[in-house]
Amino acid sequence: MDKDRSAPDHLDEAQIEASIMELYQNVHPLFKAYEVGYSDGDIYFYGVPLVDRRSIHNALWGLFAAKGYRLEIRSELGEDVLIASPIKQVPERIWINVALAIATVFTTMFAGAAMFGVDIFNNPGDFWKGLPFTLAIMFVLGSHEMGHYLAAKKHGLRTSLPYFIPFPSFIGTMGAVIKHRGIIPNRRALFDVAVAGPIVGIIASVIVTIIGLSLPPVEFSGDPGTIMIDIQTPLLFDAISRVMGSSSEMMHPVAFAGWVGMLVTVLNLLPSGQLDGGHMMRAMLGENARKVSLTMPLVLGGLALYVIYVLEQNGGIWLFWSFFLLLFAMAGHPKPLNDEIMLDKRRMALGILTFILGIMCFTLVPLTLVVN
């Protein structure tokens, strides 16, 4: 074995040899290497595959990624070559995450202050009164994304910290997202990362709802022309209310943050496209999940028409999401690198339970804006 075809003089040959030998031990049982080359950080194993390329890739991808290398198998001038290329780490610009989080603190605080009856335009200095809502909503949304983040890290996947999205709306935000880089190694990793967000998010929503319902409801008489939010509560929220003995038609903004968390859970668990529910369904059903994904926009469209024309209520949210999901569903879902390993029974049961919890967070008409 030629340990180095073209190693530059300025590199530490001992370090190069150590990296080569470490990878060689993983490669050799699947790919009989008779020569090894090194050039500009890439390690080349020339040899004969002992199994098919797909099996080699599936077996070695995770091992190489854990050591900081990207794996590629190809033919060069009639020779089979396995190439290990260093993964270039994209520097995290944490300041963007921090800046967006700070901006979201202010936008949600203004929204929360309005829920406490503060006239933001005439008394902008009282915006701090919305702090309880800010803490609650950011805890709910942040917990959801951190669930994804921690599960991704457990599987050795590269993902960003949560990005909060400030937006001047009645809740002051459009939620939070994380950015995944690279491919998904297998269906189990896909499922674990996808399910972690909704599960942690539901737990956070329940905690916030319990705290909110234990606080006295905020009641204030709005002036004529004041816009009020009339919400329908889902089964999970109603169950918590009964246990807490809460029967007031008004609620504390912290409890409203718990309600928002449940609505976010429903939307994320829609089994279509690259939503959490779409990822889970893809992991659970494989390629058959595409049929479910393409059906969901039609289901939501029909639901929207039923709410609008039969119930004569606001079904705009489902109409919007039917078009939104159609774009995602048509784009399809990226295939995991190893799509052959089925989910175990424990994961399948957890997936079914999570979808059931999602149904318990669903309401036909989540909210309606009412003018006094």
Tab-separated table of C-alpha atoms in Angstrom:
chain	number	residue	atom	x	y	z
A	1	MET	CA	0.000	0.000	0.000
A	2	ASP	CA	1.404	3.380	-1.025
A	3	LYS	CA	0.497	5.580	1.895
A	4	ASP	CA	1.017	8.843	-0.021
A	5	ARG	CA	0.984	9.588	-3.735
A	6	SER	CA	1.258	13.355	-3.468
A	7	ALA	CA	1.495	14.581	0.099
A	8	PRO	CA	2.654	18.215	0.216
A	9	ASP	CA	5.937	18.745	2.055
A	10	HIS	CA	4.517	21.341	4.422
A	11	LEU	CA	1.974	18.955	5.975
A	12	ASP	CA	2.713	16.834	9.030
A	13	GLU	CA	3.189	13.355	7.554
A	14	ALA	CA	2.580	11.697	10.929
A	15	GLN	CA	-0.863	13.310	11.146
A	16	ILE	CA	-1.646	12.364	7.553
A	17	GLU	CA	-0.659	8.758	8.165
A	18	ALA	CA	-2.719	8.586	11.363
A	19	SER	CA	-5.838	9.841	9.532
A	20	ILE	CA	-5.280	7.447	6.649
A	21	MET	CA	-4.822	4.415	8.895
A	22	GLU	CA	-7.871	5.325	10.983
A	23	LEU	CA	-10.071	5.495	7.892
A	24	TYR	CA	-8.407	2.470	6.303
A	25	GLN	CA	-9.496	0.262	9.196
A	26	ASN	CA	-13.121	1.147	8.439
A	27	VAL	CA	-12.731	0.893	4.661
A	28	HIS	CA	-10.823	-2.376	4.311
A	29	PRO	CA	-13.617	-4.841	5.279
A	30	LEU	CA	-15.804	-3.420	2.496
A	31	PHE	CA	-13.302	-2.048	-0.018
A	32	LYS	CA	-9.952	-3.817	-0.556
A	33	ALA	CA	-7.573	-0.890	-1.006
A	34	TYR	CA	-4.260	-1.637	-2.724
A	35	GLU	CA	-3.079	1.981	-2.865
A	36	VAL	CA	-3.780	5.203	-0.978
A	37	GLY	CA	-3.201	8.754	-2.155
A	38	TYR	CA	-3.404	12.138	-0.488
A	39	SER	CA	-3.875	15.526	-2.173
A	40	ASP	CA	-5.036	18.905	-0.821
A	41	GLY	CA	-6.686	17.312	2.201
A	42	ASP	CA	-8.505	14.580	0.234
A	43	ILE	CA	-7.664	10.924	0.888
A	44	TYR	CA	-7.992	8.519	-2.056
A	45	PHE	CA	-8.407	4.760	-1.570
A	46	TYR	CA	-7.793	2.861	-4.837
A	47	GLY	CA	-8.987	-0.713	-4.795
A	48	VAL	CA	-11.700	-3.294	-5.368
A	49	PRO	CA	-15.209	-3.094	-3.836
A	50	LEU	CA	-16.052	-6.256	-1.874
A	51	VAL	CA	-19.776	-5.398	-1.833
A	52	ASP	CA	-21.946	-3.112	-3.950
A	53	ARG	CA	-21.334	0.646	-3.825
A	54	ARG	CA	-24.646	1.402	-2.147
A	55	SER	CA	-23.814	-0.910	0.749
A	56	ILE	CA	-20.365	0.663	1.092
A	57	HIS	CA	-21.830	4.151	1.146
A	58	ASN	CA	-24.525	3.224	3.666
A	59	ALA	CA	-22.031	1.496	5.969
A	60	LEU	CA	-19.287	4.134	5.885
A	61	TRP	CA	-21.141	7.452	5.526
A	62	GLY	CA	-21.838	7.878	9.223
A	63	LEU	CA	-18.339	6.747	10.281
A	64	PHE	CA	-16.652	9.164	7.880
A	65	ALA	CA	-18.960	12.040	8.849
A	66	ALA	CA	-18.172	11.489	12.531
A	67	LYS	CA	-14.464	11.899	11.684
A	68	GLY	CA	-15.124	15.050	9.653
A	69	TYR	CA	-15.040	13.580	6.134
A	70	ARG	CA	-17.485	13.439	3.237
A	71	LEU	CA	-17.547	10.106	1.378
A	72	GLU	CA	-17.634	9.614	-2.404
A	73	ILE	CA	-17.173	6.487	-4.541
A	74	ARG	CA	-16.414	6.726	-8.254
A	75	SER	CA	-14.342	5.304	-11.107
A	76	GLU	CA	-11.238	7.075	-12.442
A	77	LEU	CA	-9.471	5.734	-15.535
A	78	GLY	CA	-10.840	2.261	-14.933
A	79	GLU	CA	-9.958	2.230	-11.229
A	80	ASP	CA	-12.500	2.210	-8.413
A	81	VAL	CA	-11.659	4.921	-5.924
A	82	LEU	CA	-13.134	5.832	-2.576
A	83	ILE	CA	-12.565	9.504	-1.709
A	84	ALA	CA	-12.642	11.027	1.779
A	85	SER	CA	-12.946	14.838	1.572
A	86	PRO	CA	-12.822	17.065	4.681
A	87	ILE	CA	-16.196	18.599	5.457
A	88	LYS	CA	-15.846	22.354	5.307
A	89	GLN	CA	-17.490	23.716	8.406
A	90	VAL	CA	-19.695	26.719	7.737
A	91	PRO	CA	-18.961	29.271	10.459
A	92	GLU	CA	-21.981	29.899	12.629
A	93	ARG	CA	-22.987	33.548	12.665
A	94	ILE	CA	-24.480	33.415	16.128
A	95	TRP	CA	-25.000	37.166	16.109
A	96	ILE	CA	-27.848	36.673	13.609
A	97	ASN	CA	-29.626	34.254	15.972
A	98	VAL	CA	-29.117	36.681	18.865
A	99	ALA	CA	-30.261	39.729	16.880
A	100	LEU	CA	-33.426	37.978	15.677
A	101	ALA	CA	-34.175	36.713	19.192
A	102	ILE	CA	-33.817	40.229	20.623
A	103	ALA	CA	-36.038	41.665	17.883
A	104	THR	CA	-38.632	38.970	18.583
A	105	VAL	CA	-38.545	39.821	22.291
A	106	PHE	CA	-39.611	43.370	21.440
A	107	THR	CA	-42.255	42.476	18.837
A	108	THR	CA	-43.857	39.860	21.102
A	109	MET	CA	-43.688	42.242	24.053
A	110	PHE	CA	-45.611	44.884	22.115
A	111	ALA	CA	-48.171	42.236	21.120
A	112	GLY	CA	-48.404	40.992	24.707
A	113	ALA	CA	-48.819	44.525	26.069
A	114	ALA	CA	-51.834	44.997	23.780
A	115	MET	CA	-53.331	41.827	25.300
A	116	PHE	CA	-53.006	43.452	28.719
A	117	GLY	CA	-54.987	46.434	27.478
A	118	VAL	CA	-52.056	48.793	26.877
A	119	ASP	CA	-52.597	51.431	24.186
A	120	ILE	CA	-49.278	50.944	22.447
A	121	PHE	CA	-49.619	53.985	20.191
A	122	ASN	CA	-50.418	56.439	22.990
A	123	ASN	CA	-48.346	54.749	25.720
A	124	PRO	CA	-45.442	52.967	23.984
A	125	GLY	CA	-43.394	53.109	27.184
A	126	ASP	CA	-45.721	50.537	28.772
A	127	PHE	CA	-44.702	47.849	26.280
A	128	TRP	CA	-42.762	46.028	29.046
A	129	LYS	CA	-46.107	44.910	30.494
A	130	GLY	CA	-46.187	42.301	27.743
A	131	LEU	CA	-43.121	40.539	29.184
A	132	PRO	CA	-45.077	37.559	30.629
A	133	PHE	CA	-46.463	36.781	27.172
A	134	THR	CA	-43.004	37.183	25.618
A	135	LEU	CA	-41.416	34.710	28.032
A	136	ALA	CA	-44.237	32.229	27.481
A	137	ILE	CA	-44.379	32.354	23.682
A	138	MET	CA	-40.607	32.260	23.240
A	139	PHE	CA	-40.363	29.320	25.641
A	140	VAL	CA	-42.987	27.422	23.627
A	141	LEU	CA	-41.511	28.181	20.200
A	142	GLY	CA	-37.910	27.839	21.347
A	143	SER	CA	-38.574	24.480	23.018
A	144	HIS	CA	-39.998	23.096	19.771
A	145	GLU	CA	-36.911	24.055	17.773
A	146	MET	CA	-34.472	22.990	20.489
A	147	GLY	CA	-36.107	19.562	20.400
A	148	HIS	CA	-35.109	19.319	16.736
A	149	TYR	CA	-31.654	20.741	17.448
A	150	LEU	CA	-30.768	18.307	20.244
A	151	ALA	CA	-32.080	15.290	18.323
A	152	ALA	CA	-30.034	16.316	15.270
A	153	LYS	CA	-26.900	16.678	17.370
A	154	LYS	CA	-27.509	13.231	18.881
A	155	HIS	CA	-27.395	11.749	15.382
A	156	GLY	CA	-24.293	13.747	14.432
A	157	LEU	CA	-26.174	15.951	11.974
A	158	ARG	CA	-25.149	19.516	11.238
A	159	THR	CA	-27.850	21.991	12.124
A	160	SER	CA	-28.088	25.608	13.197
A	161	LEU	CA	-29.369	27.130	16.405
A	162	PRO	CA	-32.988	28.379	16.264
A	163	TYR	CA	-33.770	31.503	14.267
A	164	PHE	CA	-36.720	33.421	15.758
A	165	ILE	CA	-38.768	35.371	13.230
A	166	PRO	CA	-40.040	38.763	14.469
A	167	PHE	CA	-43.214	39.935	12.767
A	168	PRO	CA	-45.716	42.699	13.608
A	169	SER	CA	-48.752	40.484	14.118
A	170	PHE	CA	-51.182	39.815	16.972
A	171	ILE	CA	-48.584	37.488	18.542
A	172	GLY	CA	-45.516	39.412	17.366
A	173	THR	CA	-43.747	36.557	15.591
A	174	MET	CA	-43.973	34.045	12.766
A	175	GLY	CA	-42.366	31.348	14.877
A	176	ALA	CA	-38.845	29.964	14.803
A	177	VAL	CA	-36.866	27.682	12.486
A	178	ILE	CA	-33.570	25.835	12.382
A	179	LYS	CA	-31.455	25.197	9.299
A	180	HIS	CA	-30.231	21.681	8.545
A	181	ARG	CA	-27.077	21.183	6.482
A	182	GLY	CA	-26.188	17.971	4.693
A	183	ILE	CA	-28.071	14.763	4.024
A	184	ILE	CA	-30.129	12.559	6.358
A	185	PRO	CA	-28.351	9.222	6.900
A	186	ASN	CA	-31.412	7.002	7.444
A	187	ARG	CA	-35.127	6.900	8.233
A	188	ARG	CA	-34.583	6.514	11.966
A	189	ALA	CA	-32.549	9.719	12.147
A	190	LEU	CA	-35.177	11.473	10.006
A	191	PHE	CA	-37.941	10.341	12.353
A	192	ASP	CA	-36.106	11.165	15.574
A	193	VAL	CA	-35.280	14.706	14.493
A	194	ALA	CA	-38.790	15.319	13.132
A	195	VAL	CA	-40.733	13.976	16.119
A	196	ALA	CA	-38.586	15.668	18.770
A	197	GLY	CA	-39.883	19.165	17.945
A	198	PRO	CA	-43.628	18.463	18.292
A	199	ILE	CA	-43.169	16.297	21.397
A	200	VAL	CA	-41.087	18.899	23.233
A	201	GLY	CA	-43.339	21.666	21.901
A	202	ILE	CA	-46.494	19.983	23.220
A	203	ILE	CA	-44.908	19.500	26.641
A	204	ALA	CA	-43.900	23.179	26.706
A	205	SER	CA	-47.399	24.227	25.598
A	206	VAL	CA	-49.027	22.174	28.358
A	207	ILE	CA	-46.702	23.689	30.980
A	208	VAL	CA	-47.400	27.236	29.791
A	209	THR	CA	-51.156	26.576	29.597
A	210	ILE	CA	-51.231	25.280	33.174
A	211	ILE	CA	-49.339	28.355	34.381
A	212	GLY	CA	-51.566	30.676	32.370
A	213	LEU	CA	-54.809	29.144	33.617
A	214	SER	CA	-53.586	29.481	37.204
A	215	LEU	CA	-53.314	33.257	36.677
A	216	PRO	CA	-56.374	35.534	36.849
A	217	PRO	CA	-57.827	36.243	33.395
A	218	VAL	CA	-57.199	39.685	31.960
A	219	GLU	CA	-60.468	41.515	31.521
A	220	PHE	CA	-60.786	45.004	30.128
A	221	SER	CA	-63.561	46.877	28.387
A	222	GLY	CA	-62.478	47.694	24.871
A	223	ASP	CA	-63.539	50.955	23.293
A	224	PRO	CA	-65.835	50.823	20.263
A	225	GLY	CA	-63.820	49.729	17.250
A	226	THR	CA	-61.371	47.688	19.351
A	227	ILE	CA	-60.311	44.448	17.663
A	228	MET	CA	-60.710	41.387	19.879
A	229	ILE	CA	-59.526	37.811	19.275
A	230	ASP	CA	-62.189	35.111	19.598
A	231	ILE	CA	-60.562	31.676	19.777
A	232	GLN	CA	-61.760	28.090	19.797
A	233	THR	CA	-59.886	25.868	22.214
A	234	PRO	CA	-58.802	22.329	21.243
A	235	LEU	CA	-59.480	19.140	23.171
A	236	LEU	CA	-56.103	19.206	24.919
A	237	PHE	CA	-56.605	22.784	26.118
A	238	ASP	CA	-60.159	21.980	27.295
A	239	ALA	CA	-58.912	18.932	29.215
A	240	ILE	CA	-56.346	21.063	31.038
A	241	SER	CA	-59.015	23.685	31.761
A	242	ARG	CA	-61.304	21.083	33.327
A	243	VAL	CA	-58.505	19.731	35.497
A	244	MET	CA	-57.586	23.266	36.536
A	245	GLY	CA	-61.238	24.154	37.196
A	246	SER	CA	-61.062	27.136	34.831
A	247	SER	CA	-64.328	28.244	33.235
A	248	SER	CA	-63.734	31.921	32.395
A	249	GLU	CA	-64.384	33.076	28.841
A	250	MET	CA	-61.359	35.381	29.111
A	251	MET	CA	-57.838	34.093	29.609
A	252	HIS	CA	-54.452	35.352	30.682
A	253	PRO	CA	-52.002	36.073	27.810
A	254	VAL	CA	-49.714	33.344	29.153
A	255	ALA	CA	-52.498	30.789	28.664
A	256	PHE	CA	-53.001	32.212	25.176
A	257	ALA	CA	-49.309	31.490	24.487
A	258	GLY	CA	-50.012	27.852	25.377
A	259	TRP	CA	-52.923	27.883	22.918
A	260	VAL	CA	-50.629	29.300	20.223
A	261	GLY	CA	-48.171	26.488	20.907
A	262	MET	CA	-50.916	23.931	20.299
A	263	LEU	CA	-51.889	25.593	17.021
A	264	VAL	CA	-48.244	25.597	15.924
A	265	THR	CA	-48.101	21.886	16.763
A	266	VAL	CA	-51.116	21.172	14.539
A	267	LEU	CA	-49.653	23.050	11.586
A	268	ASN	CA	-46.239	21.417	11.967
A	269	LEU	CA	-47.746	17.932	12.200
A	270	LEU	CA	-49.631	18.171	8.906
A	271	PRO	CA	-48.289	15.061	7.104
A	272	SER	CA	-47.124	16.777	3.945
A	273	GLY	CA	-43.994	18.110	2.312
A	274	GLN	CA	-41.112	18.932	4.620
A	275	LEU	CA	-43.157	19.854	7.658
A	276	ASP	CA	-42.463	17.823	10.800
A	277	GLY	CA	-45.467	15.647	10.037
A	278	GLY	CA	-44.234	15.162	6.465
A	279	HIS	CA	-40.816	14.044	7.705
A	280	MET	CA	-42.404	11.669	10.213
A	281	MET	CA	-44.747	10.170	7.628
A	282	ARG	CA	-41.862	9.746	5.163
A	283	ALA	CA	-39.870	7.887	7.817
A	284	MET	CA	-42.842	5.734	8.787
A	285	LEU	CA	-44.223	4.863	5.333
A	286	GLY	CA	-41.259	5.316	3.013
A	287	GLU	CA	-42.141	6.257	-0.579
A	288	ASN	CA	-45.843	5.600	0.126
A	289	ALA	CA	-45.859	8.807	2.171
A	290	ARG	CA	-45.928	10.772	-1.104
A	291	LYS	CA	-49.568	9.754	-1.609
A	292	VAL	CA	-50.481	11.162	1.807
A	293	SER	CA	-48.447	14.303	1.143
A	294	LEU	CA	-50.236	14.997	-2.148
A	295	THR	CA	-53.652	14.319	-0.607
A	296	MET	CA	-53.294	16.753	2.320
A	297	PRO	CA	-53.651	19.987	0.264
A	298	LEU	CA	-56.947	18.644	-1.109
A	299	VAL	CA	-58.127	17.702	2.373
A	300	LEU	CA	-57.320	21.165	3.733
A	301	GLY	CA	-58.901	22.822	0.716
A	302	GLY	CA	-62.110	20.863	1.275
A	303	LEU	CA	-61.993	21.687	4.988
A	304	ALA	CA	-61.619	25.389	4.176
A	305	LEU	CA	-64.624	25.339	1.856
A	306	TYR	CA	-66.701	23.527	4.495
A	307	VAL	CA	-65.837	26.083	7.183
A	308	ILE	CA	-66.442	29.059	4.869
A	309	TYR	CA	-69.598	28.007	3.015
A	310	VAL	CA	-71.287	25.525	5.363
A	311	LEU	CA	-70.354	26.833	8.800
A	312	GLU	CA	-70.105	30.401	7.434
A	313	GLN	CA	-67.053	31.071	9.582
A	314	ASN	CA	-63.439	32.012	9.007
A	315	GLY	CA	-61.654	29.203	7.170
A	316	GLY	CA	-58.925	31.357	5.701
A	317	ILE	CA	-56.146	29.658	7.637
A	318	TRP	CA	-56.925	26.270	6.056
A	319	LEU	CA	-57.316	27.798	2.589
A	320	PHE	CA	-53.882	29.417	2.917
A	321	TRP	CA	-52.280	26.205	4.165
A	322	SER	CA	-53.844	24.141	1.369
A	323	PHE	CA	-52.011	26.280	-1.229
A	324	PHE	CA	-48.884	26.373	0.922
A	325	LEU	CA	-48.790	22.577	1.264
A	326	LEU	CA	-49.444	22.096	-2.444
A	327	LEU	CA	-46.124	23.785	-3.221
A	328	PHE	CA	-44.302	21.625	-0.656
A	329	ALA	CA	-46.002	18.406	-1.757
A	330	MET	CA	-45.195	18.958	-5.433
A	331	ALA	CA	-41.513	19.478	-4.576
A	332	GLY	CA	-41.393	16.032	-2.969
A	333	HIS	CA	-39.271	14.853	-0.062
A	334	PRO	CA	-35.513	14.201	-0.155
A	335	LYS	CA	-34.663	10.539	0.189
A	336	PRO	CA	-32.584	9.460	3.211
A	337	LEU	CA	-29.233	7.954	2.321
A	338	ASN	CA	-30.243	4.580	3.762
A	339	ASP	CA	-33.929	4.150	2.997
A	340	GLU	CA	-34.018	0.420	3.637
A	341	ILE	CA	-33.899	0.287	7.438
A	342	MET	CA	-37.489	0.285	8.718
A	343	LEU	CA	-38.565	2.030	11.906
A	344	ASP	CA	-38.839	-0.183	14.963
A	345	LYS	CA	-42.158	-0.708	16.746
A	346	ARG	CA	-41.294	1.792	19.466
A	347	ARG	CA	-40.788	4.590	16.943
A	348	MET	CA	-43.926	3.643	15.008
A	349	ALA	CA	-45.970	3.768	18.230
A	350	LEU	CA	-44.444	7.127	19.154
A	351	GLY	CA	-45.297	8.472	15.707
A	352	ILE	CA	-48.927	7.370	15.990
A	353	LEU	CA	-49.182	8.837	19.512
A	354	THR	CA	-47.721	12.149	18.309
A	355	PHE	CA	-50.250	12.419	15.491
A	356	ILE	CA	-53.038	11.682	17.999
A	357	LEU	CA	-51.753	14.489	20.228
A	358	GLY	CA	-51.755	16.705	17.149
A	359	ILE	CA	-55.432	15.906	16.566
A	360	MET	CA	-56.117	16.868	20.189
A	361	CYS	CA	-54.600	20.293	19.404
A	362	PHE	CA	-56.848	20.825	16.353
A	363	THR	CA	-59.842	23.152	16.049
A	364	LEU	CA	-61.998	23.826	12.979
A	365	VAL	CA	-61.958	27.605	13.427
A	366	PRO	CA	-58.861	28.465	15.495
A	367	LEU	CA	-59.485	32.183	15.736
A	368	THR	CA	-61.720	34.977	14.561
A	369	LEU	CA	-61.075	38.701	14.795
A	370	VAL	CA	-64.074	40.513	16.290
A	371	VAL	CA	-64.605	44.276	16.270
A	372	ASN	CA	-66.414	45.739	19.280
